[in-house]
Amino acid sequence: TERIGFIGLGGMGMHQIRAFAEDAPLRIAAGSDVAPKGRKTFAAEFPKAAVYNDHRQLLKNTNVDAVLVHGLEQLLGGRH
């Protein structure tokens, strides 16, 4: 079972996470977002997953095998 982490927990990010959650061999292991609303929604839907407000904390989590990034422009400071 692959343990997946997600950076970007907004509307489209959560849509993607829900799609991944339907794939039985995967486990939603962690999520990160700077916005409290996204973190709250994620934590409510995936209570066993770790939740971070800083993506660098998620990247240090050794219980995450792969990371998907949604909202890359936020990580790049608004640059595309």
Short mmCIF file of C-alpha atoms in Angstrom, two decimals:
data_model
loop_
_atom_site.label_atom_id
_atom_site.label_comp_id
_atom_site.label_asym_id
_atom_site.label_seq_id
_atom_site.Cartn_x
_atom_site.Cartn_y
_atom_site.Cartn_z
CA THR A 1 0.00 0.00 0.00
CA GLU A 2 1.46 3.31 -1.10
CA ARG A 3 1.15 6.13 1.44
CA ILE A 4 0.39 9.38 -0.35
CA GLY A 5 0.79 12.96 0.86
CA PHE A 6 -0.89 15.95 -0.71
CA ILE A 7 0.21 19.57 -0.83
CA GLY A 8 -2.70 21.89 -1.59
CA LEU A 9 -6.00 21.09 0.12
CA GLY A 10 -8.29 23.59 -1.61
CA GLY A 11 -11.34 22.69 -3.70
CA MET A 12 -9.53 21.10 -6.64
CA GLY A 13 -6.94 19.53 -4.37
CA MET A 14 -9.65 17.88 -2.27
CA HIS A 15 -11.36 16.67 -5.46
CA GLN A 16 -8.12 14.96 -6.46
CA ILE A 17 -7.60 13.51 -2.96
CA ARG A 18 -11.09 12.03 -2.90
CA ALA A 19 -10.43 10.37 -6.26
CA PHE A 20 -7.21 8.85 -4.92
CA ALA A 21 -9.01 7.71 -1.74
CA GLU A 22 -11.26 5.48 -3.87
CA ASP A 23 -8.21 3.50 -5.03
CA ALA A 24 -7.92 0.74 -2.40
CA PRO A 25 -4.15 0.10 -2.67
CA LEU A 26 -3.45 3.72 -1.71
CA ARG A 27 -3.59 5.29 1.73
CA ILE A 28 -4.02 9.02 2.29
CA ALA A 29 -1.18 9.59 4.76
CA ALA A 30 -0.78 13.38 5.01
CA GLY A 31 -1.91 16.75 3.74
CA SER A 32 -0.59 20.29 3.87
CA ASP A 33 -2.06 23.70 3.15
CA VAL A 34 -1.44 27.23 4.38
CA ALA A 35 -5.20 27.85 4.59
CA PRO A 36 -6.90 26.68 7.81
CA LYS A 37 -10.13 25.89 5.93
CA GLY A 38 -8.39 23.37 3.68
CA ARG A 39 -6.66 21.71 6.62
CA LYS A 40 -9.93 21.50 8.56
CA THR A 41 -11.78 19.89 5.64
CA PHE A 42 -8.96 17.43 5.02
CA ALA A 43 -8.67 16.48 8.71
CA ALA A 44 -12.43 15.88 8.94
CA GLU A 45 -12.46 13.58 5.91
CA PHE A 46 -9.17 11.80 6.63
CA PRO A 47 -8.81 11.74 10.43
CA LYS A 48 -5.94 9.19 10.40
CA ALA A 49 -3.79 11.39 8.14
CA ALA A 50 -1.20 13.85 9.41
CA VAL A 51 -2.03 17.52 8.71
CA TYR A 52 0.50 20.32 8.26
CA ASN A 53 0.40 24.05 7.61
CA ASP A 54 3.89 23.97 6.05
CA HIS A 55 4.65 21.67 3.13
CA ARG A 56 8.24 21.25 4.31
CA GLN A 57 6.95 19.41 7.39
CA LEU A 58 5.02 17.00 5.18
CA LEU A 59 8.09 16.36 3.05
CA LYS A 60 10.01 15.30 6.18
CA ASN A 61 7.36 12.71 7.10
CA THR A 62 8.96 9.29 6.64
CA ASN A 63 5.50 7.66 6.58
CA VAL A 64 4.81 9.20 3.16
CA ASP A 65 5.95 7.32 0.05
CA ALA A 66 4.90 9.86 -2.59
CA VAL A 67 3.64 13.45 -2.69
CA LEU A 68 1.26 15.11 -5.12
CA VAL A 69 1.23 18.89 -5.38
CA HIS A 70 -1.86 20.88 -6.27
CA GLY A 71 -1.50 24.65 -6.38
CA LEU A 72 2.16 24.70 -7.37
CA GLU A 73 2.01 28.46 -7.94
CA GLN A 74 1.71 28.95 -4.18
CA LEU A 75 4.97 27.07 -3.61
CA LEU A 76 6.66 29.16 -6.29
CA GLY A 77 5.59 32.47 -4.78
CA GLY A 78 3.00 33.23 -7.47
CA ARG A 79 5.29 32.36 -10.39
CA HIS A 80 4.18 29.75 -12.93
#
